Tab-separated table of C-alpha atoms and ligand atoms in Angstrom:
chain	number	residue	atom	x	y	z
A	1	MET	CA	-14.284	13.574	1.623
A	2	SER	CA	-17.528	15.040	2.981
A	3	GLU	CA	-19.013	14.989	-0.540
A	4	ARG	CA	-18.523	11.232	-0.683
A	5	TYR	CA	-21.160	10.512	1.985
A	6	PRO	CA	-23.757	13.245	1.555
A	7	HIS	CA	-26.661	11.081	2.723
A	8	LEU	CA	-24.939	9.467	5.643
A	9	LYS	CA	-23.808	12.865	6.820
A	10	VAL	CA	-27.428	13.958	7.170
A	11	ASP	CA	-29.105	10.693	8.111
A	12	ASP	CA	-26.541	9.183	10.476
A	13	PRO	CA	-24.027	11.759	11.660
A	14	GLU	CA	-22.632	9.384	14.281
A	15	VAL	CA	-21.428	6.804	11.761
A	16	TYR	CA	-20.419	9.597	9.398
A	17	ASP	CA	-18.252	11.175	12.103
A	18	LEU	CA	-16.584	7.853	12.880
A	19	ILE	CA	-15.699	7.465	9.185
A	20	GLN	CA	-14.227	10.960	9.222
A	21	ARG	CA	-12.207	10.181	12.334
A	22	GLN	CA	-10.849	6.976	10.820
A	23	ALA	CA	-9.993	8.797	7.571
A	24	LYS	CA	-8.104	11.385	9.609
A	25	GLN	CA	-6.226	8.670	11.482
A	26	GLU	CA	-5.331	6.884	8.257
A	27	SER	CA	-4.060	10.042	6.570
A	28	THR	CA	-2.052	11.566	9.418
A	29	THR	CA	-0.243	8.476	10.735
A	30	LEU	CA	2.145	5.905	9.273
A	31	LYS	CA	0.120	2.750	8.746
A	32	MET	CA	2.702	0.001	9.136
A	33	ILE	CA	0.540	-2.999	9.917
A	34	ALA	CA	1.928	-5.508	7.427
A	35	SER	CA	-1.500	-6.875	6.475
A	36	GLU	CA	-2.979	-3.472	5.621
A	37	SER	CA	-2.900	-1.152	2.668
A	38	TYR	CA	-5.293	1.408	1.149
A	39	ALA	CA	-8.174	0.117	-0.982
A	40	SER	CA	-8.398	2.089	-4.210
A	41	ILE	CA	-11.260	4.517	-4.739
A	42	ASP	CA	-12.705	2.185	-7.399
A	43	VAL	CA	-12.757	-0.663	-4.908
A	44	LEU	CA	-14.529	1.524	-2.349
A	45	GLU	CA	-17.143	2.566	-4.896
A	46	ALA	CA	-17.785	-1.010	-6.078
A	47	CYS	CA	-17.960	-2.156	-2.458
A	48	GLY	CA	-20.591	0.459	-1.711
A	49	SER	CA	-22.690	-0.545	-4.717
A	50	ILE	CA	-26.204	-2.032	-4.908
A	51	PHE	CA	-24.713	-5.483	-5.489
A	52	THR	CA	-24.952	-5.733	-1.726
A	53	ASN	CA	-28.696	-6.294	-2.278
A	54	LYS	CA	-28.618	-9.427	-4.354
A	55	TYR	CA	-28.958	-13.020	-3.220
A	56	CYS	CA	-27.358	-15.508	-5.605
A	57	GLU	CA	-26.499	-18.729	-3.780
A	58	GLY	CA	-24.810	-21.114	-6.164
A	59	TYR	CA	-22.495	-20.382	-9.069
A	60	PRO	CA	-22.912	-18.619	-12.448
A	61	GLY	CA	-25.490	-20.495	-14.508
A	62	ALA	CA	-26.542	-22.611	-11.519
A	63	ARG	CA	-28.159	-20.348	-8.944
A	64	TYR	CA	-30.807	-21.074	-6.365
A	65	TYR	CA	-32.461	-17.680	-6.901
A	66	GLU	CA	-33.897	-16.007	-9.989
A	67	GLY	CA	-32.826	-12.715	-11.503
A	68	ASN	CA	-29.115	-13.433	-11.584
A	69	GLU	CA	-28.234	-12.603	-15.191
A	70	VAL	CA	-26.169	-9.605	-14.088
A	71	THR	CA	-24.533	-11.219	-11.076
A	72	ASP	CA	-23.568	-14.173	-13.299
A	73	ALA	CA	-21.819	-11.744	-15.642
A	74	LEU	CA	-20.148	-10.032	-12.688
A	75	GLU	CA	-18.880	-13.224	-11.063
A	76	ASN	CA	-17.615	-14.549	-14.412
A	77	LEU	CA	-15.796	-11.258	-15.006
A	78	ALA	CA	-14.089	-11.485	-11.597
A	79	ILE	CA	-13.117	-15.112	-12.230
A	80	GLU	CA	-11.748	-14.444	-15.727
A	81	ARG	CA	-9.724	-11.468	-14.528
A	82	GLY	CA	-8.388	-13.417	-11.576
A	83	LYS	CA	-7.395	-16.385	-13.721
A	84	THR	CA	-5.589	-14.107	-16.170
A	85	LEU	CA	-3.860	-12.272	-13.335
A	86	PHE	CA	-2.481	-15.384	-11.648
A	87	GLY	CA	-2.431	-17.828	-14.565
A	88	CYS	CA	-4.342	-20.449	-12.579
A	89	GLU	CA	-6.687	-23.150	-13.883
A	90	HIS	CA	-9.606	-22.526	-11.559
A	91	MET	CA	-10.761	-19.697	-9.306
A	92	ASN	CA	-13.491	-19.242	-6.707
A	93	VAL	CA	-14.205	-15.630	-5.719
A	94	GLN	CA	-16.938	-16.224	-3.151
A	95	PRO	CA	-15.096	-16.645	0.189
A	96	TYR	CA	-16.149	-13.954	2.659
A	97	SER	CA	-12.562	-13.479	3.822
A	98	GLY	CA	-9.245	-15.311	4.193
A	99	SER	CA	-10.253	-17.493	7.144
A	100	PRO	CA	-13.490	-18.727	5.531
A	101	ALA	CA	-11.482	-19.439	2.363
A	102	ASN	CA	-9.130	-21.603	4.388
A	103	ALA	CA	-12.036	-23.313	6.147
A	104	ALA	CA	-13.438	-24.187	2.708
A	105	VAL	CA	-10.076	-25.672	1.695
A	106	TYR	CA	-10.135	-27.992	4.730
A	107	ARG	CA	-13.698	-29.043	3.964
A	108	ALA	CA	-12.789	-29.613	0.309
A	109	LEU	CA	-9.769	-31.813	0.922
A	110	LEU	CA	-9.803	-33.390	4.370
A	111	ASN	CA	-11.858	-35.269	6.909
A	112	PRO	CA	-12.010	-34.210	10.559
A	113	GLY	CA	-9.065	-35.663	12.445
A	114	ASP	CA	-6.697	-35.568	9.463
A	115	LYS	CA	-3.146	-34.334	9.897
A	116	VAL	CA	-2.173	-30.916	8.567
A	117	MET	CA	1.290	-29.429	8.523
A	118	GLY	CA	1.350	-25.747	9.381
A	119	VAL	CA	3.367	-23.098	11.187
A	120	PRO	CA	2.124	-22.220	14.710
A	121	VAL	CA	0.841	-18.678	15.262
A	122	SER	CA	3.656	-18.057	17.739
A	123	ASP	CA	6.144	-18.703	14.913
A	124	GLY	CA	4.470	-16.487	12.329
A	125	GLY	CA	1.787	-18.843	11.025
A	126	HIS	CA	-1.929	-18.121	10.711
A	127	LEU	CA	-4.693	-19.220	13.094
A	128	THR	CA	-6.310	-21.278	10.339
A	129	HIS	CA	-3.207	-23.407	9.741
A	130	GLY	CA	-4.031	-25.680	12.664
A	131	TRP	CA	-3.614	-23.428	15.731
A	132	LYS	CA	-5.303	-24.867	18.791
A	133	VAL	CA	-7.862	-22.111	19.486
A	134	SER	CA	-9.104	-22.131	15.871
A	135	PHE	CA	-11.518	-24.588	14.251
A	136	SER	CA	-8.492	-25.786	12.316
A	137	GLY	CA	-6.732	-26.999	15.443
A	138	LYS	CA	-9.893	-28.447	16.987
A	139	ASP	CA	-11.188	-30.356	13.952
A	140	TYR	CA	-7.799	-31.317	12.501
A	141	VAL	CA	-4.444	-32.331	13.944
A	142	GLN	CA	-1.660	-29.816	13.432
A	143	VAL	CA	1.802	-31.130	12.747
A	144	PRO	CA	3.876	-28.024	13.437
A	145	TYR	CA	6.929	-26.841	11.538
A	146	ARG	CA	8.665	-23.556	12.202
A	147	PRO	CA	11.471	-21.252	11.094
A	148	ASN	CA	14.859	-21.915	12.662
A	149	GLN	CA	15.130	-20.093	16.001
A	150	GLU	CA	18.588	-18.693	15.190
A	151	THR	CA	18.307	-17.753	11.517
A	152	GLY	CA	14.585	-17.034	11.351
A	153	ARG	CA	14.448	-19.021	8.103
A	154	LEU	CA	12.705	-22.248	7.211
A	155	ASN	CA	15.061	-25.185	6.884
A	156	MET	CA	13.665	-27.379	4.117
A	157	ASP	CA	15.558	-30.473	5.305
A	158	GLU	CA	13.775	-30.133	8.623
A	159	VAL	CA	10.414	-29.618	6.895
A	160	ARG	CA	11.017	-32.789	4.887
A	161	GLU	CA	12.003	-34.784	7.945
A	162	ILE	CA	8.792	-33.813	9.756
A	163	ALA	CA	6.668	-34.592	6.700
A	164	LEU	CA	8.253	-38.028	6.257
A	165	ARG	CA	7.767	-38.836	9.924
A	166	GLU	CA	4.178	-37.554	10.259
A	167	ARG	CA	2.728	-38.127	6.776
A	168	PRO	CA	0.251	-35.202	6.786
A	169	LYS	CA	-2.568	-35.145	4.240
A	170	MET	CA	-2.116	-31.439	3.588
A	171	ILE	CA	0.744	-28.959	3.923
A	172	TRP	CA	0.164	-25.231	4.343
A	173	VAL	CA	2.828	-22.897	3.014
A	174	GLY	CA	2.389	-19.186	3.671
A	175	MET	CA	2.585	-17.131	6.819
A	176	SER	CA	1.651	-13.843	8.436
A	177	ALA	CA	5.022	-12.808	9.821
A	178	TYR	CA	7.762	-14.356	7.686
A	179	PRO	CA	10.124	-11.898	5.994
A	180	PHE	CA	11.761	-14.303	3.520
A	181	LYS	CA	10.867	-15.875	0.198
A	182	LEU	CA	9.119	-19.235	0.206
A	183	ASP	CA	10.524	-22.086	-1.867
A	184	TYR	CA	7.359	-23.609	-3.339
A	185	ALA	CA	9.367	-25.970	-5.543
A	186	ALA	CA	11.022	-27.524	-2.484
A	187	PHE	CA	7.660	-27.773	-0.701
A	188	ALA	CA	6.163	-29.446	-3.783
A	189	GLU	CA	8.865	-32.109	-3.798
A	190	ILE	CA	8.213	-32.884	-0.159
A	191	ALA	CA	4.428	-32.914	-0.640
A	192	GLN	CA	4.780	-35.311	-3.536
A	193	GLU	CA	7.067	-37.582	-1.564
A	194	VAL	CA	4.502	-37.983	1.226
A	195	GLU	CA	1.440	-37.715	-1.067
A	196	ALA	CA	0.063	-34.627	0.639
A	197	TYR	CA	-1.905	-31.776	-0.892
A	198	LEU	CA	0.218	-28.656	-1.085
A	199	VAL	CA	-1.766	-25.530	-0.286
A	200	ALA	CA	-0.248	-22.055	-0.504
A	201	ASP	CA	-1.782	-19.237	1.505
A	202	ILE	CA	-0.699	-16.034	-0.230
A	203	ALA	CA	-2.868	-13.627	1.786
A	204	HIS	CA	0.143	-11.531	2.765
A	205	ILE	CA	2.225	-11.628	-0.396
A	206	ASN	CA	-0.087	-11.787	-3.423
A	207	ALA	CA	1.054	-8.437	-4.828
A	208	LEU	CA	4.697	-9.517	-4.599
A	209	ILE	CA	3.884	-12.611	-6.638
A	210	ILE	CA	2.021	-10.517	-9.223
A	211	ALA	CA	4.974	-8.122	-9.397
A	212	GLY	CA	7.389	-11.031	-9.908
A	213	VAL	CA	9.464	-10.274	-6.812
A	214	HIS	CA	8.399	-13.422	-4.967
A	215	PRO	CA	8.311	-17.007	-6.353
A	216	ASP	CA	5.033	-18.049	-7.955
A	217	PRO	CA	3.128	-20.877	-6.221
A	218	VAL	CA	0.750	-21.555	-9.132
A	219	PRO	CA	2.877	-24.185	-10.919
A	220	TYR	CA	3.574	-26.059	-7.681
A	221	CYS	CA	0.451	-26.052	-5.520
A	222	ASP	CA	-2.801	-27.990	-5.673
A	223	VAL	CA	-4.707	-25.144	-4.053
A	224	ILE	CA	-3.911	-21.518	-3.248
A	225	SER	CA	-5.954	-19.341	-0.912
A	226	SER	CA	-5.772	-15.610	-0.489
A	227	THR	CA	-7.395	-12.489	0.849
A	228	SER	CA	-8.178	-9.589	-1.476
A	229	HIS	CA	-7.708	-6.848	1.121
A	230	LYS	CA	-4.145	-6.570	2.532
A	231	MET	CA	-1.578	-5.633	-0.146
A	232	LEU	CA	-3.890	-6.432	-3.082
A	233	ARG	CA	-5.874	-3.303	-2.144
A	234	GLY	CA	-9.235	-4.909	-2.842
A	235	PRO	CA	-12.322	-5.498	-0.691
A	236	ARG	CA	-12.283	-7.486	2.563
A	237	ALA	CA	-12.828	-10.874	0.985
A	238	GLY	CA	-11.063	-14.064	-0.026
A	239	PHE	CA	-10.527	-16.170	-3.121
A	240	ILE	CA	-9.251	-19.660	-3.861
A	241	MET	CA	-7.315	-20.933	-6.860
A	242	SER	CA	-6.761	-24.549	-7.753
A	243	LYS	CA	-5.824	-27.033	-10.390
A	244	VAL	CA	-8.782	-28.745	-12.055
A	245	GLU	CA	-7.695	-32.338	-11.542
A	246	ASP	CA	-7.338	-33.940	-8.112
A	247	ARG	CA	-3.986	-35.715	-8.253
A	248	TYR	CA	-4.885	-37.779	-5.203
A	249	HIS	CA	-8.380	-38.687	-6.329
A	250	ALA	CA	-7.634	-42.415	-6.180
A	251	LYS	CA	-5.927	-42.119	-2.807
A	252	TYR	CA	-8.194	-39.739	-0.907
A	253	HIS	CA	-11.434	-39.216	-2.854
A	254	GLU	CA	-12.002	-42.504	-4.577
A	255	ASN	CA	-15.736	-42.474	-3.983
A	256	SER	CA	-16.215	-38.860	-4.959
A	257	LYS	CA	-17.415	-37.813	-8.374
A	258	TRP	CA	-15.819	-34.378	-8.046
A	259	ASN	CA	-12.535	-33.125	-9.445
A	260	LEU	CA	-10.374	-30.710	-7.442
A	261	ALA	CA	-12.021	-27.567	-8.825
A	262	GLN	CA	-15.442	-28.951	-7.921
A	263	LEU	CA	-14.259	-30.005	-4.465
A	264	VAL	CA	-13.078	-26.444	-3.853
A	265	ASP	CA	-16.321	-24.904	-5.104
A	266	ARG	CA	-18.378	-27.270	-2.974
A	267	GLY	CA	-16.125	-26.553	0.003
A	268	VAL	CA	-17.135	-22.893	-0.264
A	269	PHE	CA	-20.823	-23.346	-1.174
A	270	PRO	CA	-22.820	-25.110	0.181
A	271	THR	CA	-20.381	-26.492	2.784
A	272	MET	CA	-19.177	-23.271	4.451
A	273	GLN	CA	-21.244	-20.420	3.100
A	274	GLY	CA	-24.636	-19.372	1.818
A	275	GLY	CA	-25.073	-16.382	-0.475
A	276	PRO	CA	-21.931	-14.721	-1.781
A	277	HIS	CA	-21.228	-11.037	-1.081
A	278	MET	CA	-21.593	-9.714	-4.602
A	279	HIS	CA	-20.582	-6.146	-3.708
A	280	ALA	CA	-17.258	-7.646	-2.569
A	281	VAL	CA	-17.057	-9.714	-5.768
A	282	ALA	CA	-17.608	-6.504	-7.781
A	283	ALA	CA	-14.820	-4.818	-5.854
A	284	MET	CA	-12.587	-7.859	-6.276
A	285	ALA	CA	-13.119	-7.738	-10.052
A	286	THR	CA	-11.995	-4.133	-10.144
A	287	ALA	CA	-9.036	-4.852	-7.841
A	288	PHE	CA	-7.957	-7.642	-10.237
A	289	LYS	CA	-8.179	-5.212	-13.174
A	290	PHE	CA	-5.910	-2.728	-11.429
A	291	ALA	CA	-3.537	-5.515	-10.372
A	292	GLN	CA	-2.908	-6.302	-14.061
A	293	THR	CA	-1.370	-2.857	-14.685
A	294	GLU	CA	2.299	-1.867	-14.783
A	295	GLU	CA	1.498	0.668	-12.063
A	296	PHE	CA	0.483	-2.143	-9.739
A	297	LYS	CA	3.562	-4.215	-10.547
A	298	ASN	CA	5.740	-1.218	-9.780
A	299	TYR	CA	3.885	-0.859	-6.474
A	300	GLY	CA	4.647	-4.518	-5.669
A	301	LYS	CA	8.332	-4.013	-6.427
A	302	GLN	CA	8.479	-0.767	-4.479
A	303	ILE	CA	6.967	-2.442	-1.399
A	304	VAL	CA	10.036	-4.700	-1.162
A	305	LYS	CA	12.497	-1.898	-1.955
A	306	ASN	CA	10.941	0.168	0.818
A	307	ALA	CA	11.046	-2.703	3.312
A	308	GLN	CA	14.704	-3.349	2.506
A	309	ALA	CA	15.592	0.343	2.732
A	310	LEU	CA	13.821	0.534	6.086
A	311	CYS	CA	15.769	-2.491	7.328
A	312	GLU	CA	19.082	-0.973	6.311
A	313	GLU	CA	18.314	2.369	7.934
A	314	LEU	CA	17.170	0.737	11.166
A	315	GLU	CA	20.222	-1.494	11.343
A	316	ALA	CA	22.456	1.516	10.673
A	317	LEU	CA	20.809	3.148	13.692
A	318	GLY	CA	21.646	0.094	15.801
A	319	ARG	CA	18.173	-1.457	15.805
A	320	PRO	CA	18.518	-5.181	15.025
A	321	ILE	CA	16.136	-6.891	12.608
A	322	ALA	CA	15.132	-10.528	13.182
A	323	GLY	CA	16.826	-12.763	10.630
A	324	GLY	CA	19.006	-9.823	9.607
A	325	GLY	CA	16.765	-8.428	6.892
A	326	THR	CA	13.809	-8.940	4.594
A	327	GLU	CA	12.972	-10.190	1.107
A	328	THR	CA	9.318	-9.224	1.348
A	329	HIS	CA	7.038	-6.448	2.584
A	330	LEU	CA	7.661	-6.937	6.279
A	331	LEU	CA	10.362	-6.895	8.906
A	332	LEU	CA	10.516	-7.743	12.563
A	333	LEU	CA	12.256	-5.367	14.945
A	334	ASP	CA	14.096	-7.532	17.435
A	335	PHE	CA	14.008	-6.233	21.023
A	336	ARG	CA	15.253	-9.385	22.727
A	337	LYS	CA	18.243	-7.465	24.098
A	338	ASN	CA	16.204	-4.480	25.309
A	339	ASP	CA	14.529	-4.016	28.724
A	340	PHE	CA	11.279	-3.056	27.031
A	341	THR	CA	8.980	-5.537	25.295
A	342	GLY	CA	7.475	-5.618	21.823
A	343	LYS	CA	4.203	-4.532	23.362
A	344	ASP	CA	5.835	-1.519	25.081
A	345	ALA	CA	7.384	-0.540	21.757
A	346	SER	CA	4.231	-0.935	19.672
A	347	GLN	CA	2.244	1.145	22.176
A	348	ALA	CA	4.902	3.856	22.232
A	349	LEU	CA	5.037	3.872	18.426
A	350	ALA	CA	1.243	4.225	18.227
A	351	LYS	CA	1.325	7.228	20.578
A	352	CYS	CA	3.683	8.865	18.110
A	353	GLY	CA	1.618	8.022	15.020
A	354	ILE	CA	3.345	4.832	13.846
A	355	ILE	CA	0.715	2.103	13.799
A	356	ALA	CA	2.112	-1.449	13.945
A	357	ASN	CA	1.706	-4.567	16.075
A	358	PHE	CA	3.788	-6.478	18.606
A	359	ASN	CA	4.924	-9.880	17.434
A	360	MET	CA	7.016	-12.828	18.528
A	361	VAL	CA	10.507	-13.003	16.980
A	362	PRO	CA	12.532	-16.195	16.380
A	363	GLY	CA	14.122	-17.275	19.655
A	364	ASP	CA	11.728	-15.100	21.691
A	365	THR	CA	11.714	-15.812	25.426
A	366	ARG	CA	8.925	-13.366	26.321
A	367	SER	CA	5.261	-14.424	26.330
A	368	PRO	CA	2.994	-13.978	23.274
A	369	SER	CA	1.104	-11.225	25.133
A	370	LYS	CA	4.331	-9.196	25.573
A	371	THR	CA	6.765	-10.453	22.902
A	372	SER	CA	10.189	-9.116	21.940
A	373	GLY	CA	9.275	-7.888	18.505
A	374	VAL	CA	7.332	-5.395	16.443
A	375	ARG	CA	6.167	-6.323	12.957
A	376	LEU	CA	6.427	-3.515	10.417
A	377	GLY	CA	5.121	-3.599	6.854
A	378	THR	CA	5.441	-1.230	3.923
A	379	PRO	CA	2.365	-1.840	1.682
A	380	SER	CA	0.354	1.115	3.029
A	381	LEU	CA	3.235	3.571	2.882
A	382	THR	CA	3.996	2.391	-0.652
A	383	SER	CA	0.345	2.854	-1.698
A	384	ALA	CA	0.636	6.438	-0.503
A	385	GLY	CA	3.653	6.957	-2.785
A	386	MET	CA	6.540	6.758	-0.330
A	387	LYS	CA	9.959	5.697	-1.606
A	388	GLU	CA	13.337	4.614	-0.196
A	389	GLY	CA	14.307	8.157	0.827
A	390	ASP	CA	11.182	8.419	2.934
A	391	MET	CA	12.076	5.193	4.742
A	392	LYS	CA	15.136	6.949	6.165
A	393	LYS	CA	12.836	9.406	7.935
A	394	VAL	CA	10.537	6.623	9.092
A	395	ALA	CA	13.516	4.732	10.528
A	396	GLU	CA	14.684	7.826	12.384
A	397	TRP	CA	11.275	8.287	14.007
A	398	ILE	CA	11.158	4.630	15.010
A	399	ASP	CA	14.625	4.921	16.512
A	400	ARG	CA	13.660	8.087	18.420
A	401	VAL	CA	10.575	6.386	19.843
A	402	CYS	CA	12.659	3.430	21.020
A	403	ALA	CA	15.311	5.696	22.513
A	404	ASN	CA	12.663	7.655	24.435
A	405	ILE	CA	10.453	4.798	25.493
A	406	ASN	CA	10.715	5.710	29.178
A	407	ASN	CA	9.603	9.288	28.608
A	408	ILE	CA	7.375	8.682	25.645
A	409	ASP	CA	4.587	10.988	26.815
A	410	GLU	CA	7.014	13.915	26.720
A	411	VAL	CA	8.241	13.316	23.173
A	412	ALA	CA	5.060	11.884	21.633
A	413	PRO	CA	3.301	15.183	20.773
A	414	THR	CA	6.347	16.462	18.864
A	415	ILE	CA	6.919	13.240	16.909
A	416	ARG	CA	3.189	12.878	16.272
A	417	ALA	CA	3.080	16.402	14.819
A	418	GLU	CA	6.176	15.822	12.679
A	419	ILE	CA	4.621	12.670	11.234
A	420	ALA	CA	1.293	14.387	10.531
A	421	GLU	CA	3.179	17.158	8.742
A	422	PHE	CA	5.153	14.568	6.748
A	423	CYS	CA	1.933	12.730	5.816
A	424	SER	CA	0.375	15.943	4.518
A	425	GLY	CA	2.876	15.737	1.655
A	426	PHE	CA	1.281	12.506	0.355
A	427	LYS	CA	-2.050	11.595	-1.228
A	428	PHE	CA	-3.760	8.709	0.540
A	429	PRO	CA	-5.795	6.523	-1.820
A	430	GLY	CA	-9.508	6.467	-1.049
A	431	ILE	CA	-9.144	9.432	1.310
A	432	ASP	CA	-7.463	12.310	-0.536
A	433	GLU	CA	-9.201	11.819	-3.878
B	501	PLP	C1	-4.713	-12.533	7.050
B	501	PLP	C2	-4.449	-13.949	6.798
B	501	PLP	C3	-5.499	-14.868	6.627
B	501	PLP	C4	-6.951	-14.606	6.965
B	501	PLP	O1	-7.538	-13.514	6.631
B	501	PLP	P1	-8.839	-12.888	7.307
B	501	PLP	O2	-9.432	-12.194	6.144
B	501	PLP	O3	-8.355	-12.021	8.391
B	501	PLP	O4	-9.721	-13.989	7.779
B	501	PLP	C5	-5.178	-16.151	6.278
B	501	PLP	N1	-3.913	-16.526	6.119
B	501	PLP	C6	-2.873	-15.692	6.307
B	501	PLP	C7	-1.482	-16.193	6.143
B	501	PLP	C8	-3.107	-14.377	6.666
B	501	PLP	O5	-2.079	-13.571	6.903
């Protein structure tokens, strides 16, 4: 590790030490934040490359700065790899992150004041899907839809009813805390019926789609946005896929000369962003290359197997899971019947070396700042090589933390040490190599 930053170590020991501390944290604890994983060493190297220097506003072959022969080749490589990986018609790799990607989608398709169907944050949706404190809820009108409060699942009849009543111009499908598969085909039927753009946000589940263990949105959606960090294990950045033709050109963009692909590109630059982050594009290209391998597909499959094994073990220990299980990478511990809150539990877990976050569960009666749930994800543990058998141990630690929540400071040092010892048996990508 120390050899990786020989200059920083000498020139800026403070930042160097903070990197070392973070590396230690990430290799001696169980990282169970559902949106995190470990970037590969190749991604870290590409991200730290001199491509951070270059300004290249515009797109390959049409830049506003000179000297972009190499960055053109790099961006085209990322785009070609991404298109092959997902089988999409068009890709834009310039968004700085997932939220700016989503902002670009709004700017590409809508006018301020238009109606957008999305899931509220308190029900597992993302800020950018029309939540009131975000630009998306201030500049656009959110028509909310949400999972059923009893089952935790989306009811497509209900989604259709809301769409028919409200006639949104765009429908978001894709969440941050939903443990079940999404039925893009059913969403597409509804979107077509009300003549709305269907936009998938696959930030959380892209690797599951690549691995074939989650339905594929590409045939069904006009636009698809994503992050490249989270389970894809790439740089902190975003990308957008789309069809080339705008099926609602006559209805919504009659006076525009742009097709859908061009609307998306213009939504990113010059509408939302200036110069792209080419070091992130370099890292995204290499993340896409790795994502095409069998090894990556096996990782995607193992993420779900691990999440399901963890669910079963927790339920066997008497810890209920919201919705009764998972079909993805995440699960929600349901503490509605306990005296302690989701926040109490997530803080106690963190003291013991299990890093997660508190989260609302379906039917939650506690406030969003306390909640009755903890969201747990398996991408990071899977990146480190953990399998179903390891989830049994993880479940036992989680159960012990919950059982000892009132005397957590007494038990924390022991559990913390056990977990650090357990972690020493694994190789953490980007840290132990
Ligand atoms: C994480 C996430 C985003 C945004 O990503 P940032 O890179 O944090 O801006 C967008 N949509 C969904 C569903 C997400 O989970």
